[in-house]
Every structure is written in C-alpha cells, then in structure tokens.
Amino acid sequence: MKVRVRTLGACEGGTPRVSSSFDKAQAKAITRESDKLKIFFASGVDQLAALIVDERVELEEEIRALRSLAILARLEVLKANVEREEVEKAFDMVYSSRQKKKEKEKIAELRWEKALIRDDLARSQGEDD
C-alpha cells in the first residue's frame, strides 16, 4: 500500500506540493526516526534544564558570596568609623590636656609675675619708710 505525504509550501499557481509516494515500511521508518529525534531532543531539553539548574545554583552561590563580601565591607567601614572616632577622642583628650597644661603654665607665670610685683611693691614701700 502506498501513502502520499504532503510537504509544507506551495508550488507555482498556489496548489499544494505533493512529494513522491512512500510505502508503509518507509512511513514506519520515518516515524521511528521521528520518534528517535523526539527522544533525542527531549533528552537534550532535559540536559539543558539540568544545565540551567546548575547555572542557577552557581549564581545563587556567587550572590551569597557577594553578599558576604558586601557585609564584610560594611563591617570594615563601621570599624574604620569607630577607629576614627576613637582617634578623634584621643586627639581631643591630648589637645585638651595640652591646653590645660598651657593654661596652668600661664597661671603659674601670672602668679610669678604677681609675686614679683608684690616684692617690688614691698621693697619700694620699705624704701619710702
């Protein structure tokens, strides 16, 4: 028995093109090959899906790693800010202690001058007597 197979497309004049006739054995062979191709493509799709899943897992791991790095970077910034604040406080303490020392020295100088002026006054009053 012969089977006529139509192919897609049209020839001149708009009538459907008809290919040569196949017998049933050839039609079964074509069907088997078609089934093999379907299986092949299905396995290819499965492999592609597996690759996509693997790629997704890798991307998720990279995202986790990047998030960890971002957290570490933020911690480093916070640590640097705390260290900067500590340095500023230490500087302020040193500066204020230097200022206090300078003020004490100035007060000591003024007391010394005051004592000298008193001595001079006492001498001048002693000479006047």
CSV table of N, CA and C in Angstrom, one decimal:
chain,number,residue,atom,x,y,z
A,1,MET,N,0.8,-1.2,0.0
A,1,MET,CA,0.0,0.0,0.0
A,1,MET,C,0.9,1.2,0.0
A,2,LYS,N,0.5,2.2,-0.8
A,2,LYS,CA,1.3,3.4,-0.9
A,2,LYS,C,0.6,4.5,-0.1
A,3,VAL,N,1.4,5.4,0.5
A,3,VAL,CA,0.9,6.5,1.3
A,3,VAL,C,1.5,7.8,0.7
A,4,ARG,N,0.6,8.8,0.5
A,4,ARG,CA,1.1,10.0,-0.1
A,4,ARG,C,1.3,11.0,1.1
A,5,VAL,N,2.5,11.6,1.0
A,5,VAL,CA,2.9,12.6,2.0
A,5,VAL,C,2.9,14.0,1.5
A,6,ARG,N,2.2,14.9,2.1
A,6,ARG,CA,2.3,16.3,1.6
A,6,ARG,C,3.4,17.0,2.4
A,7,THR,N,4.0,17.9,1.7
A,7,THR,CA,5.1,18.7,2.3
A,7,THR,C,4.5,20.1,2.4
A,8,LEU,N,5.1,20.8,3.3
A,8,LEU,CA,4.7,22.2,3.5
A,8,LEU,C,5.1,23.1,2.3
A,9,GLY,N,4.4,24.1,2.1
A,9,GLY,CA,4.7,25.0,1.0
A,9,GLY,C,3.8,24.8,-0.2
A,10,ALA,N,4.0,25.6,-1.1
A,10,ALA,CA,3.2,25.5,-2.3
A,10,ALA,C,4.1,25.7,-3.6
A,11,CYS,N,3.7,25.1,-4.6
A,11,CYS,CA,4.4,25.3,-5.9
A,11,CYS,C,3.7,26.4,-6.7
A,12,GLU,N,4.2,26.6,-7.8
A,12,GLU,CA,3.6,27.7,-8.7
A,12,GLU,C,2.1,27.5,-8.8
A,13,GLY,N,1.4,28.6,-8.8
A,13,GLY,CA,0.0,28.5,-9.0
A,13,GLY,C,-0.8,28.4,-7.7
A,14,GLY,N,-0.1,28.2,-6.6
A,14,GLY,CA,-0.8,28.1,-5.3
A,14,GLY,C,-1.3,26.8,-5.0
A,15,THR,N,-1.0,25.7,-5.7
A,15,THR,CA,-1.5,24.4,-5.4
A,15,THR,C,-0.5,23.7,-4.5
A,16,PRO,N,-1.0,22.9,-3.5
A,16,PRO,CA,-0.1,22.2,-2.6
A,16,PRO,C,0.9,21.3,-3.3
A,17,ARG,N,2.1,21.3,-2.8
A,17,ARG,CA,3.1,20.4,-3.4
A,17,ARG,C,2.9,19.0,-2.8
A,18,VAL,N,3.1,18.0,-3.6
A,18,VAL,CA,3.0,16.6,-3.1
A,18,VAL,C,4.3,15.9,-3.4
A,19,SER,N,4.8,15.3,-2.4
A,19,SER,CA,6.1,14.6,-2.6
A,19,SER,C,5.8,13.2,-3.2
A,20,SER,N,6.9,12.5,-3.5
A,20,SER,CA,6.7,11.2,-4.1
A,20,SER,C,6.0,10.2,-3.1
A,21,SER,N,5.5,9.1,-3.5
A,21,SER,CA,4.8,8.2,-2.7
A,21,SER,C,5.8,7.3,-1.9
A,22,PHE,N,5.4,7.0,-0.6
A,22,PHE,CA,6.1,6.1,0.2
A,22,PHE,C,5.3,4.9,0.5
A,23,ASP,N,5.9,3.7,0.7
A,23,ASP,CA,5.1,2.6,1.1
A,23,ASP,C,5.1,2.6,2.7
A,24,LYS,N,4.3,1.7,3.3
A,24,LYS,CA,4.1,1.7,4.7
A,24,LYS,C,5.4,1.5,5.5
A,25,ALA,N,6.3,0.7,5.0
A,25,ALA,CA,7.6,0.4,5.6
A,25,ALA,C,8.4,1.7,5.7
A,26,GLN,N,8.4,2.4,4.6
A,26,GLN,CA,9.2,3.7,4.7
A,26,GLN,C,8.5,4.7,5.6
A,27,ALA,N,7.2,4.7,5.6
A,27,ALA,CA,6.5,5.6,6.5
A,27,ALA,C,6.8,5.2,8.0
A,28,LYS,N,6.8,3.9,8.3
A,28,LYS,CA,7.1,3.5,9.7
A,28,LYS,C,8.6,3.9,10.0
A,29,ALA,N,9.5,3.7,9.1
A,29,ALA,CA,10.9,4.1,9.3
A,29,ALA,C,11.0,5.6,9.6
A,30,ILE,N,10.3,6.3,8.8
A,30,ILE,CA,10.3,7.8,9.1
A,30,ILE,C,9.7,8.1,10.4
A,31,THR,N,8.6,7.4,10.8
A,31,THR,CA,8.0,7.6,12.1
A,31,THR,C,9.0,7.3,13.2
A,32,ARG,N,9.7,6.1,13.1
A,32,ARG,CA,10.7,5.7,14.1
A,32,ARG,C,11.8,6.7,14.2
A,33,GLU,N,12.3,7.2,13.1
A,33,GLU,CA,13.3,8.2,13.1
A,33,GLU,C,12.8,9.5,13.8
A,34,SER,N,11.6,9.8,13.5
A,34,SER,CA,10.9,11.0,14.1
A,34,SER,C,10.9,10.8,15.6
A,35,ASP,N,10.5,9.6,16.1
A,35,ASP,CA,10.4,9.3,17.5
A,35,ASP,C,11.8,9.4,18.1
A,36,LYS,N,12.8,8.8,17.4
A,36,LYS,CA,14.2,8.9,17.9
A,36,LYS,C,14.6,10.4,18.1
A,37,LEU,N,14.2,11.2,17.1
A,37,LEU,CA,14.6,12.6,17.2
A,37,LEU,C,13.9,13.3,18.4
A,38,LYS,N,12.6,12.9,18.6
A,38,LYS,CA,11.8,13.4,19.7
A,38,LYS,C,12.5,13.1,21.0
A,39,ILE,N,12.9,11.8,21.1
A,39,ILE,CA,13.6,11.4,22.3
A,39,ILE,C,14.9,12.1,22.5
A,40,PHE,N,15.7,12.2,21.4
A,40,PHE,CA,16.9,12.9,21.4
A,40,PHE,C,16.7,14.4,21.9
A,41,PHE,N,15.8,15.0,21.3
A,41,PHE,CA,15.5,16.4,21.6
A,41,PHE,C,15.0,16.5,23.1
A,42,ALA,N,14.2,15.6,23.5
A,42,ALA,CA,13.7,15.6,24.9
A,42,ALA,C,14.8,15.4,25.8
A,43,SER,N,15.8,14.5,25.5
A,43,SER,CA,16.9,14.4,26.4
A,43,SER,C,17.8,15.6,26.4
A,44,GLY,N,17.9,16.2,25.2
A,44,GLY,CA,18.6,17.5,25.1
A,44,GLY,C,18.0,18.6,25.9
A,45,VAL,N,16.6,18.6,25.9
A,45,VAL,CA,15.9,19.6,26.8
A,45,VAL,C,16.2,19.3,28.2
A,46,ASP,N,16.2,18.0,28.6
A,46,ASP,CA,16.5,17.6,30.0
A,46,ASP,C,17.9,18.1,30.4
A,47,GLN,N,18.8,17.8,29.5
A,47,GLN,CA,20.2,18.2,29.8
A,47,GLN,C,20.3,19.7,29.9
A,48,LEU,N,19.6,20.4,29.0
A,48,LEU,CA,19.6,21.9,29.1
A,48,LEU,C,19.0,22.4,30.4
A,49,ALA,N,17.9,21.7,30.8
A,49,ALA,CA,17.2,22.1,32.1
A,49,ALA,C,18.2,21.8,33.2
A,50,ALA,N,18.9,20.7,33.2
A,50,ALA,CA,19.9,20.4,34.2
A,50,ALA,C,21.0,21.5,34.2
A,51,LEU,N,21.4,21.9,33.0
A,51,LEU,CA,22.5,22.9,33.0
A,51,LEU,C,21.9,24.3,33.6
A,52,ILE,N,20.7,24.6,33.2
A,52,ILE,CA,20.1,25.8,33.8
A,52,ILE,C,20.0,25.7,35.3
A,53,VAL,N,19.6,24.6,35.8
A,53,VAL,CA,19.6,24.4,37.3
A,53,VAL,C,21.0,24.6,37.9
A,54,ASP,N,22.0,23.9,37.3
A,54,ASP,CA,23.3,24.1,37.8
A,54,ASP,C,23.8,25.5,37.7
A,55,GLU,N,23.5,26.2,36.6
A,55,GLU,CA,23.9,27.6,36.5
A,55,GLU,C,23.2,28.4,37.6
A,56,ARG,N,21.9,28.1,37.8
A,56,ARG,CA,21.2,28.9,38.8
A,56,ARG,C,21.8,28.7,40.2
A,57,VAL,N,22.2,27.4,40.5
A,57,VAL,CA,22.8,27.1,41.8
A,57,VAL,C,24.1,27.9,41.9
A,58,GLU,N,24.9,27.9,40.8
A,58,GLU,CA,26.2,28.6,40.9
A,58,GLU,C,26.0,30.1,41.1
A,59,LEU,N,25.0,30.7,40.4
A,59,LEU,CA,24.7,32.1,40.5
A,59,LEU,C,24.2,32.4,41.9
A,60,GLU,N,23.4,31.5,42.5
A,60,GLU,CA,23.0,31.8,43.9
A,60,GLU,C,24.2,31.7,44.9
A,61,GLU,N,25.1,30.8,44.6
A,61,GLU,CA,26.3,30.8,45.5
A,61,GLU,C,27.1,32.0,45.3
A,62,GLU,N,27.3,32.5,44.1
A,62,GLU,CA,28.0,33.7,43.8
A,62,GLU,C,27.3,34.9,44.5
A,63,ILE,N,26.0,34.9,44.4
A,63,ILE,CA,25.2,36.0,45.1
A,63,ILE,C,25.5,36.0,46.6
A,64,ARG,N,25.4,34.8,47.2
A,64,ARG,CA,25.7,34.7,48.6
A,64,ARG,C,27.1,35.2,48.9
A,65,ALA,N,28.1,34.8,48.1
A,65,ALA,CA,29.4,35.2,48.3
A,65,ALA,C,29.5,36.7,48.2
A,66,LEU,N,28.9,37.3,47.2
A,66,LEU,CA,28.9,38.8,47.1
A,66,LEU,C,28.3,39.5,48.2
A,67,ARG,N,27.2,38.9,48.7
A,67,ARG,CA,26.5,39.5,49.9
A,67,ARG,C,27.4,39.4,51.1
A,68,SER,N,28.1,38.3,51.2
A,68,SER,CA,29.0,38.2,52.4
A,68,SER,C,30.1,39.2,52.3
A,69,LEU,N,30.7,39.4,51.0
A,69,LEU,CA,31.7,40.4,50.8
A,69,LEU,C,31.2,41.8,51.1
A,70,ALA,N,29.9,42.1,50.7
A,70,ALA,CA,29.3,43.4,51.0
A,70,ALA,C,29.2,43.6,52.5
A,71,ILE,N,28.8,42.6,53.2
A,71,ILE,CA,28.6,42.7,54.7
A,71,ILE,C,30.0,42.9,55.3
A,72,LEU,N,31.0,42.2,54.8
A,72,LEU,CA,32.4,42.4,55.4
A,72,LEU,C,32.8,43.8,55.1
A,73,ALA,N,32.6,44.3,53.9
A,73,ALA,CA,33.0,45.7,53.5
A,73,ALA,C,32.3,46.7,54.4
A,74,ARG,N,31.0,46.5,54.7
A,74,ARG,CA,30.3,47.4,55.6
A,74,ARG,C,30.9,47.3,57.0
A,75,LEU,N,31.2,46.1,57.4
A,75,LEU,CA,31.8,46.0,58.8
A,75,LEU,C,33.2,46.7,58.8
A,76,GLU,N,33.9,46.6,57.8
A,76,GLU,CA,35.2,47.3,57.7
A,76,GLU,C,35.0,48.8,57.8
A,77,VAL,N,34.0,49.3,57.1
A,77,VAL,CA,33.7,50.7,57.1
A,77,VAL,C,33.3,51.2,58.5
A,78,LEU,N,32.4,50.4,59.1
A,78,LEU,CA,32.0,50.7,60.5
A,78,LEU,C,33.2,50.7,61.5
A,79,LYS,N,34.0,49.7,61.3
A,79,LYS,CA,35.2,49.6,62.1
A,79,LYS,C,36.1,50.8,61.9
A,80,ALA,N,36.3,51.2,60.7
A,80,ALA,CA,37.1,52.4,60.4
A,80,ALA,C,36.5,53.6,61.0
A,81,ASN,N,35.2,53.7,61.0
A,81,ASN,CA,34.5,54.9,61.6
A,81,ASN,C,34.7,54.9,63.1
A,82,VAL,N,34.6,53.7,63.7
A,82,VAL,CA,34.8,53.6,65.1
A,82,VAL,C,36.2,54.0,65.5
A,83,GLU,N,37.2,53.5,64.7
A,83,GLU,CA,38.6,53.8,65.0
A,83,GLU,C,38.8,55.3,64.8
A,84,ARG,N,38.2,55.9,63.7
A,84,ARG,CA,38.4,57.3,63.5
A,84,ARG,C,37.8,58.1,64.7
A,85,GLU,N,36.7,57.7,65.2
A,85,GLU,CA,36.1,58.4,66.3
A,85,GLU,C,37.0,58.2,67.6
A,86,GLU,N,37.5,57.0,67.7
A,86,GLU,CA,38.4,56.8,68.9
A,86,GLU,C,39.7,57.7,68.8
A,87,VAL,N,40.2,57.8,67.5
A,87,VAL,CA,41.4,58.7,67.3
A,87,VAL,C,41.0,60.1,67.6
A,88,GLU,N,39.8,60.5,67.1
A,88,GLU,CA,39.4,61.9,67.3
A,88,GLU,C,39.2,62.2,68.8
A,89,LYS,N,38.7,61.2,69.6
A,89,LYS,CA,38.5,61.4,71.0
A,89,LYS,C,39.9,61.5,71.7
A,90,ALA,N,40.8,60.6,71.3
A,90,ALA,CA,42.1,60.6,71.9
A,90,ALA,C,42.8,62.0,71.5
A,91,PHE,N,42.7,62.4,70.3
A,91,PHE,CA,43.3,63.7,69.9
A,91,PHE,C,42.7,64.8,70.7
A,92,ASP,N,41.3,64.8,70.9
A,92,ASP,CA,40.7,65.8,71.7
A,92,ASP,C,41.2,65.8,73.2
A,93,MET,N,41.4,64.6,73.7
A,93,MET,CA,41.9,64.5,75.1
A,93,MET,C,43.3,65.0,75.2
A,94,VAL,N,44.2,64.6,74.2
A,94,VAL,CA,45.6,65.1,74.2
A,94,VAL,C,45.6,66.6,74.0
A,95,TYR,N,44.7,67.1,73.1
A,95,TYR,CA,44.7,68.6,72.8
A,95,TYR,C,44.2,69.3,74.1
A,96,SER,N,43.1,68.8,74.7
A,96,SER,CA,42.6,69.5,75.9
A,96,SER,C,43.6,69.4,77.1
A,97,SER,N,44.3,68.2,77.2
A,97,SER,CA,45.3,68.2,78.2
A,97,SER,C,46.5,69.1,78.0
A,98,ARG,N,46.9,69.3,76.7
A,98,ARG,CA,47.9,70.3,76.3
A,98,ARG,C,47.4,71.7,76.6
A,99,GLN,N,46.1,71.9,76.3
A,99,GLN,CA,45.6,73.2,76.6
A,99,GLN,C,45.6,73.5,78.1
A,100,LYS,N,45.2,72.5,78.9
A,100,LYS,CA,45.1,72.7,80.3
A,100,LYS,C,46.5,72.9,80.8
A,101,LYS,N,47.5,72.2,80.3
A,101,LYS,CA,48.9,72.4,80.7
A,101,LYS,C,49.4,73.8,80.4
A,102,LYS,N,49.0,74.3,79.2
A,102,LYS,CA,49.4,75.6,78.8
A,102,LYS,C,48.7,76.6,79.7
A,103,GLU,N,47.4,76.4,80.0
A,103,GLU,CA,46.7,77.3,80.9
A,103,GLU,C,47.4,77.3,82.3
A,104,LYS,N,47.7,76.1,82.8
A,104,LYS,CA,48.4,76.0,84.1
A,104,LYS,C,49.7,76.8,84.1
A,105,GLU,N,50.5,76.6,83.0
A,105,GLU,CA,51.8,77.3,82.8
A,105,GLU,C,51.5,78.8,82.8
A,106,LYS,N,50.5,79.3,82.1
A,106,LYS,CA,50.2,80.7,82.0
A,106,LYS,C,49.8,81.2,83.4
A,107,ILE,N,49.0,80.4,84.2
A,107,ILE,CA,48.6,80.8,85.5
A,107,ILE,C,49.8,80.9,86.4
A,108,ALA,N,50.7,79.9,86.3
A,108,ALA,CA,51.9,79.9,87.1
A,108,ALA,C,52.8,81.1,86.8
A,109,GLU,N,52.9,81.5,85.5
A,109,GLU,CA,53.6,82.7,85.1
A,109,GLU,C,53.0,84.0,85.7
A,110,LEU,N,51.6,84.0,85.6
A,110,LEU,CA,50.9,85.2,86.2
A,110,LEU,C,51.1,85.3,87.7
A,111,ARG,N,51.1,84.1,88.4
A,111,ARG,CA,51.3,84.1,89.8
A,111,ARG,C,52.8,84.6,90.1
A,112,TRP,N,53.7,84.1,89.3
A,112,TRP,CA,55.1,84.5,89.5
A,112,TRP,C,55.3,86.0,89.3
A,113,GLU,N,54.6,86.5,88.2
A,113,GLU,CA,54.7,88.0,88.0
A,113,GLU,C,54.0,88.7,89.1
A,114,LYS,N,52.9,88.2,89.6
A,114,LYS,CA,52.2,88.8,90.7
A,114,LYS,C,53.1,88.9,92.0
A,115,ALA,N,53.8,87.7,92.2
A,115,ALA,CA,54.7,87.7,93.3
A,115,ALA,C,55.9,88.7,93.2
A,116,LEU,N,56.4,88.8,91.9
A,116,LEU,CA,57.5,89.8,91.7
A,116,LEU,C,57.0,91.2,91.9
A,117,ILE,N,55.7,91.5,91.4
A,117,ILE,CA,55.2,92.8,91.6
A,117,ILE,C,55.0,93.1,93.1
A,118,ARG,N,54.5,92.2,93.9
A,118,ARG,CA,54.4,92.3,95.3
A,118,ARG,C,55.7,92.6,96.0
A,119,ASP,N,56.7,91.8,95.6
A,119,ASP,CA,58.1,92.0,96.1
A,119,ASP,C,58.6,93.4,95.8
A,120,ASP,N,58.4,93.8,94.5
A,120,ASP,CA,58.8,95.2,94.1
A,120,ASP,C,58.0,96.2,94.9
A,121,LEU,N,56.7,96.0,95.1
A,121,LEU,CA,55.9,97.0,95.9
A,121,LEU,C,56.4,97.0,97.4
A,122,ALA,N,56.7,95.9,97.9
A,122,ALA,CA,57.2,95.8,99.3
A,122,ALA,C,58.5,96.5,99.4
A,123,ARG,N,59.4,96.3,98.5
A,123,ARG,CA,60.7,97.0,98.5
A,123,ARG,C,60.5,98.5,98.4
A,124,SER,N,59.7,98.9,97.4
A,124,SER,CA,59.5,100.3,97.2
A,124,SER,C,58.9,100.9,98.5
A,125,GLN,N,58.0,100.3,99.2
A,125,GLN,CA,57.4,100.8,100.4
A,125,GLN,C,58.4,100.8,101.5
A,126,GLY,N,59.2,99.8,101.5
A,126,GLY,CA,60.3,99.7,102.6
A,126,GLY,C,61.3,100.8,102.4
A,127,GLU,N,61.5,101.2,101.2
A,127,GLU,CA,62.5,102.3,100.9
A,127,GLU,C,61.9,103.6,101.2
A,128,ASP,N,60.6,103.7,101.1
A,128,ASP,CA,59.9,105.0,101.3
A,128,ASP,C,59.9,105.3,102.8
A,129,ASP,N,59.9,104.3,103.6
A,129,ASP,CA,59.8,104.5,105.1
A,129,ASP,C,61.1,105.0,105.6
